[in-house]
Coordinates of C-alpha atoms in Angstrom, one line a residue:
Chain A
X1 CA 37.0 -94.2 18.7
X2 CA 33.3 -95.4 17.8
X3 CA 33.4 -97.3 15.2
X4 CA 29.7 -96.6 12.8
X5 CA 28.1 -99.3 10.5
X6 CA 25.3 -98.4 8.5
X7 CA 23.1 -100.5 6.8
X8 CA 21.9 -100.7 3.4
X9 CA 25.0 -99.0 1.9
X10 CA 23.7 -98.3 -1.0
X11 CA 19.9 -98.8 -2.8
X12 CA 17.7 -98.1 -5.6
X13 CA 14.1 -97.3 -4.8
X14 CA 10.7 -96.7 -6.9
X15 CA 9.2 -93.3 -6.3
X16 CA 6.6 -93.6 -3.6
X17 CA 8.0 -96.1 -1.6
X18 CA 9.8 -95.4 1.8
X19 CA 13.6 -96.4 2.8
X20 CA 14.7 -97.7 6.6
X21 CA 18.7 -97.0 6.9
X22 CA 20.0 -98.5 9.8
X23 CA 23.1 -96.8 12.1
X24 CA 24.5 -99.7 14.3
X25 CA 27.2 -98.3 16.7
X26 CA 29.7 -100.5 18.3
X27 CA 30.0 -98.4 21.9
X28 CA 27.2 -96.3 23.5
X29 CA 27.1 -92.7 22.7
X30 CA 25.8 -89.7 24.0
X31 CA 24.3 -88.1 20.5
X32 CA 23.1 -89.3 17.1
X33 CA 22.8 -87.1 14.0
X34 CA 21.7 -88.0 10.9
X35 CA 22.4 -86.2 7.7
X36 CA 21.7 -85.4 3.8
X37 CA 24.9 -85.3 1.4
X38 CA 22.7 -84.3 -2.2
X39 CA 25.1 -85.0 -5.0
X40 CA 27.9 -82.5 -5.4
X41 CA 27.1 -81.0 -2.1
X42 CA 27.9 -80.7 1.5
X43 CA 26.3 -82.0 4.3
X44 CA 23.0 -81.0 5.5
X45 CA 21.8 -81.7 9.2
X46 CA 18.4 -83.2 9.1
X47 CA 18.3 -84.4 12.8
X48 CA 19.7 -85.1 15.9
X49 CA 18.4 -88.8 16.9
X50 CA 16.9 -88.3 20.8
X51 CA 17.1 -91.5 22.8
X52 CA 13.7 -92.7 24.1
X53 CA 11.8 -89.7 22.8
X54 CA 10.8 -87.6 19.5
X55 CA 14.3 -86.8 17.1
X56 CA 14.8 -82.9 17.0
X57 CA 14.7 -81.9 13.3
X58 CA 16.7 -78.6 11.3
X59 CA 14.6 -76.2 9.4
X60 CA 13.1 -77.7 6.5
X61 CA 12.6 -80.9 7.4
X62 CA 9.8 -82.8 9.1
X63 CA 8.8 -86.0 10.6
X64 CA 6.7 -87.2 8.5
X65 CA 8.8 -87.7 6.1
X66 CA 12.0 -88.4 7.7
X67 CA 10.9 -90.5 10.5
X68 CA 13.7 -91.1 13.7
X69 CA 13.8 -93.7 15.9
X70 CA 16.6 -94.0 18.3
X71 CA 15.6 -96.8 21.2
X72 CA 18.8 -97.2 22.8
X73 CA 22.3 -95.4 23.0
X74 CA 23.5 -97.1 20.2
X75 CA 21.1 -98.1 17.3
X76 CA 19.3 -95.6 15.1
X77 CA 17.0 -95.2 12.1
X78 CA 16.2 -93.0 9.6
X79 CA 13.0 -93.4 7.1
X80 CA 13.0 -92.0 3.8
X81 CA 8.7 -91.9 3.2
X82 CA 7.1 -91.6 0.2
X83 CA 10.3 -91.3 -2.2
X84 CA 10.5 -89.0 -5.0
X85 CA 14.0 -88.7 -6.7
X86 CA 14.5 -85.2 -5.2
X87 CA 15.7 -87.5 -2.6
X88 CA 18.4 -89.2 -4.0
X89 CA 21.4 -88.0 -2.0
X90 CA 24.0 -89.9 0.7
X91 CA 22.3 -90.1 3.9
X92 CA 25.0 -90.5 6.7
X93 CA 24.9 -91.2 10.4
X94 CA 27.5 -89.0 12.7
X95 CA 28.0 -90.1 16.5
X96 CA 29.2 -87.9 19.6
X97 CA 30.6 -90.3 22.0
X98 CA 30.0 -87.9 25.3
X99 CA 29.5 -84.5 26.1
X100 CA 33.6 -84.3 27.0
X101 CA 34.5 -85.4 24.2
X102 CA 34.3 -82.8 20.5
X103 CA 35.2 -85.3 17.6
X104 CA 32.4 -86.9 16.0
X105 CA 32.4 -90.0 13.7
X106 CA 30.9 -90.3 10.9
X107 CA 29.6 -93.6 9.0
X108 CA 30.5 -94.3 5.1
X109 CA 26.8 -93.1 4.1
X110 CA 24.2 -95.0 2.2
X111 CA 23.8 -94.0 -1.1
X112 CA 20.3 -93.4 -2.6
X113 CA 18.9 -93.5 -5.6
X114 CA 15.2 -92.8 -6.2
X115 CA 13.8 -93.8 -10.3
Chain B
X1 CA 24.9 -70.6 13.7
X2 CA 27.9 -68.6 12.8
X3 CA 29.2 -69.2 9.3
X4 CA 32.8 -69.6 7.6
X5 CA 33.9 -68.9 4.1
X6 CA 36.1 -70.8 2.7
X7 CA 38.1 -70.7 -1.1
X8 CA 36.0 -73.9 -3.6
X9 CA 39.2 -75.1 -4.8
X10 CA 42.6 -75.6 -4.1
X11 CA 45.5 -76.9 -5.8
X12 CA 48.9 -78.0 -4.0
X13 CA 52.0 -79.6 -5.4
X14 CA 53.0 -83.2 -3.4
X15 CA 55.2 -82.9 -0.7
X16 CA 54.8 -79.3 0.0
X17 CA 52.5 -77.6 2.7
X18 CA 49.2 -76.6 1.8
X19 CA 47.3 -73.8 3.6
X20 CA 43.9 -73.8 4.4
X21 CA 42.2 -70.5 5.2
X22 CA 38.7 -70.1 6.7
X23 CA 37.3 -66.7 7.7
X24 CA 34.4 -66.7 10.5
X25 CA 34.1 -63.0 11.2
X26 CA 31.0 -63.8 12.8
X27 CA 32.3 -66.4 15.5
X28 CA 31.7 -66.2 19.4
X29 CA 33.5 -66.3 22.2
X30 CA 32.2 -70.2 22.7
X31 CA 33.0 -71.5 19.0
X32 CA 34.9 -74.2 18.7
X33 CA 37.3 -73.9 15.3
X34 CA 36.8 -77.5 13.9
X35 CA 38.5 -79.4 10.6
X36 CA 36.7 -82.2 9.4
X37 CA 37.7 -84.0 5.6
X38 CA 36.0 -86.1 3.4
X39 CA 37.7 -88.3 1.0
X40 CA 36.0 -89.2 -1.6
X41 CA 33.0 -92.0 -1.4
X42 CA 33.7 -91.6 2.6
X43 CA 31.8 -89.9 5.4
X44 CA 33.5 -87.3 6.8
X45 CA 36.8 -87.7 9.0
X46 CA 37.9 -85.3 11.9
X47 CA 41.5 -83.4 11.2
X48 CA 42.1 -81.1 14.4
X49 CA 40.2 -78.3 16.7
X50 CA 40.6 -75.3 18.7
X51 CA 39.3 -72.3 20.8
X52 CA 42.2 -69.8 20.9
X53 CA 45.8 -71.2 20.7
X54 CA 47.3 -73.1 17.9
X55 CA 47.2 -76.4 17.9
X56 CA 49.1 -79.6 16.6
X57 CA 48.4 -83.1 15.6
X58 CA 49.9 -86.0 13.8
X59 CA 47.6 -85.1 10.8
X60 CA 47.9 -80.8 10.8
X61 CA 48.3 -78.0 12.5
X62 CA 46.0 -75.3 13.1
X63 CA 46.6 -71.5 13.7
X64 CA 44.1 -69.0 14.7
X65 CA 44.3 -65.8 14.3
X66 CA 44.5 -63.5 17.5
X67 CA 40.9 -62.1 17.2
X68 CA 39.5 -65.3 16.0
X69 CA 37.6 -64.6 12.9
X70 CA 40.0 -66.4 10.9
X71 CA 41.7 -69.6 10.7
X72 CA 44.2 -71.8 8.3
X73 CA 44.4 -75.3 8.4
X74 CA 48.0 -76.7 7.8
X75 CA 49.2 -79.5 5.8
X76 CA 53.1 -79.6 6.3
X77 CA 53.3 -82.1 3.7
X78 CA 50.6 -82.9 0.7
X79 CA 50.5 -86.3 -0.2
X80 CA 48.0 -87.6 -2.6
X81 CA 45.8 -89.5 -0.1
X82 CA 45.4 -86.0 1.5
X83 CA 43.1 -84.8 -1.7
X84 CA 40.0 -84.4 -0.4
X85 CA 36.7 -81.6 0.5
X86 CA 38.2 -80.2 3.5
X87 CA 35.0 -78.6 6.2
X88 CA 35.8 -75.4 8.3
X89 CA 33.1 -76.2 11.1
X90 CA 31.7 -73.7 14.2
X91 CA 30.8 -75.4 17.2
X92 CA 29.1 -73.9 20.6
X93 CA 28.6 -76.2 23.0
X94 CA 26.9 -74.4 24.9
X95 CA 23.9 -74.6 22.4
X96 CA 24.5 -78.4 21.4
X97 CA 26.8 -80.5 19.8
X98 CA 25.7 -80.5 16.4
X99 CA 28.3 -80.2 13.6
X100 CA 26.9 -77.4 10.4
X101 CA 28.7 -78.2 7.6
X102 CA 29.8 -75.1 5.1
X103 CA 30.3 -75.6 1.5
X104 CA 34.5 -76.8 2.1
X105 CA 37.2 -76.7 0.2
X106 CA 38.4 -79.2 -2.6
X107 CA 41.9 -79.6 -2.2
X108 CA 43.7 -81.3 -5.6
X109 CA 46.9 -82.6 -4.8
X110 CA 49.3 -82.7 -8.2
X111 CA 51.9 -85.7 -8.5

């Protein structure tokens, strides 16, 4: 099983500034998602991290402000731009291993807190 | 995406099964039934899937009904490590592999 380690786990950020979480994978995988966990709530899909080209984003969220890279087929990044504390919420990284495969891993989260 | 309802809350005593229900009235012939968890402070964890038959794992089992738009996740035996926000979750994958998480359901397990 892939096993996810995200980095920073956990941060307090100014209002305005902008957030890099890492999603370090120890195994290639097919797909990357990345996703919003607002406190008290379930998990939103913001994004499904493309490999060598633009992330696909759900409805409702854009890339400007939650910029995805995704060079290789087992590192991504999510940017939290221009903070506002509307934004603090978990942000978690989830991993497919392969097409052929239907369980995906999920890492602990980094927890965000915007003042 | 096809949807599920699920009950907020649930309560179970320790040591005896706990079902799960989940309606998806709305599911297709390619939806996968899946059962994620979440314990609390951890991303979520997967717990079992299926298309049409029942399944079993170490961790549940899971019956489906015959025409599909309902499911129940089973827990033969509630332990207190098992209390948790437990995710009915649709998946075509025909149309991608994403994972749309519903609103779950809290399950409190009493000592």
């Amino acid at each position: 099983s892939a096993v996810i380690s995200q980095k920073p786990s956990r941060d307090i950020c100014q209002r305005g500034t902008s957030l890099t979480i890492q999603c370090q994978v120890d195994s290639q995988v097919t797909m990357m998602f990345w996703y919003r966990q607002q406190p008290g709530q379930s998990l939103t899909l913001i994004a499904t991290a493309n490999q060598g080209s633009e992330a696909t984003y759900e409805s409702g969220f854009v890339i400007d402000k939650f910029p995805i890279s995704r060079p290789n087929l087992t590192f991504s990044t999510l940017t939290v731009s221009n903070m506002s504390p509307e934004d603090s919420s978990i942000y978690l990284c989830s991993v497919v291993e392969d097409l052929l495969k239907t369980e995906a891993f999920f890492g602990q989260g980094t927890r965000l807190t915007v003042v | 995406d096809a949807k599920t309802t699920q009950p907020n809350s649930m309560e179970s005593n320790e040591e005896e099964p706990v079902h799960l229900p989940c309606n998806h009235s709305t599911i297709s012939g390619t939806d996968y039934i899946h059962w994620y968890r979440q314990l609390p402070s951890q991303g979520p964890e997967y717990v079992i899937h299926g298309l049409t038959s029942n399944v079993n794992n170490r961790m549940a089992s899971l019956a489906i009904a015959e025409d599909r738009k309902s499911s129940t996740l089973i827990l033969h035996r509630a332990t207190l490590r098992d209390a948790a926000v437990y995710y009915c979750i649709l998946r075509d994958l025909n149309t991608g592999n994403q994972f749309y998480f519903g609103t779950g359901t809290s399950l409190t397990v009493i000592p």
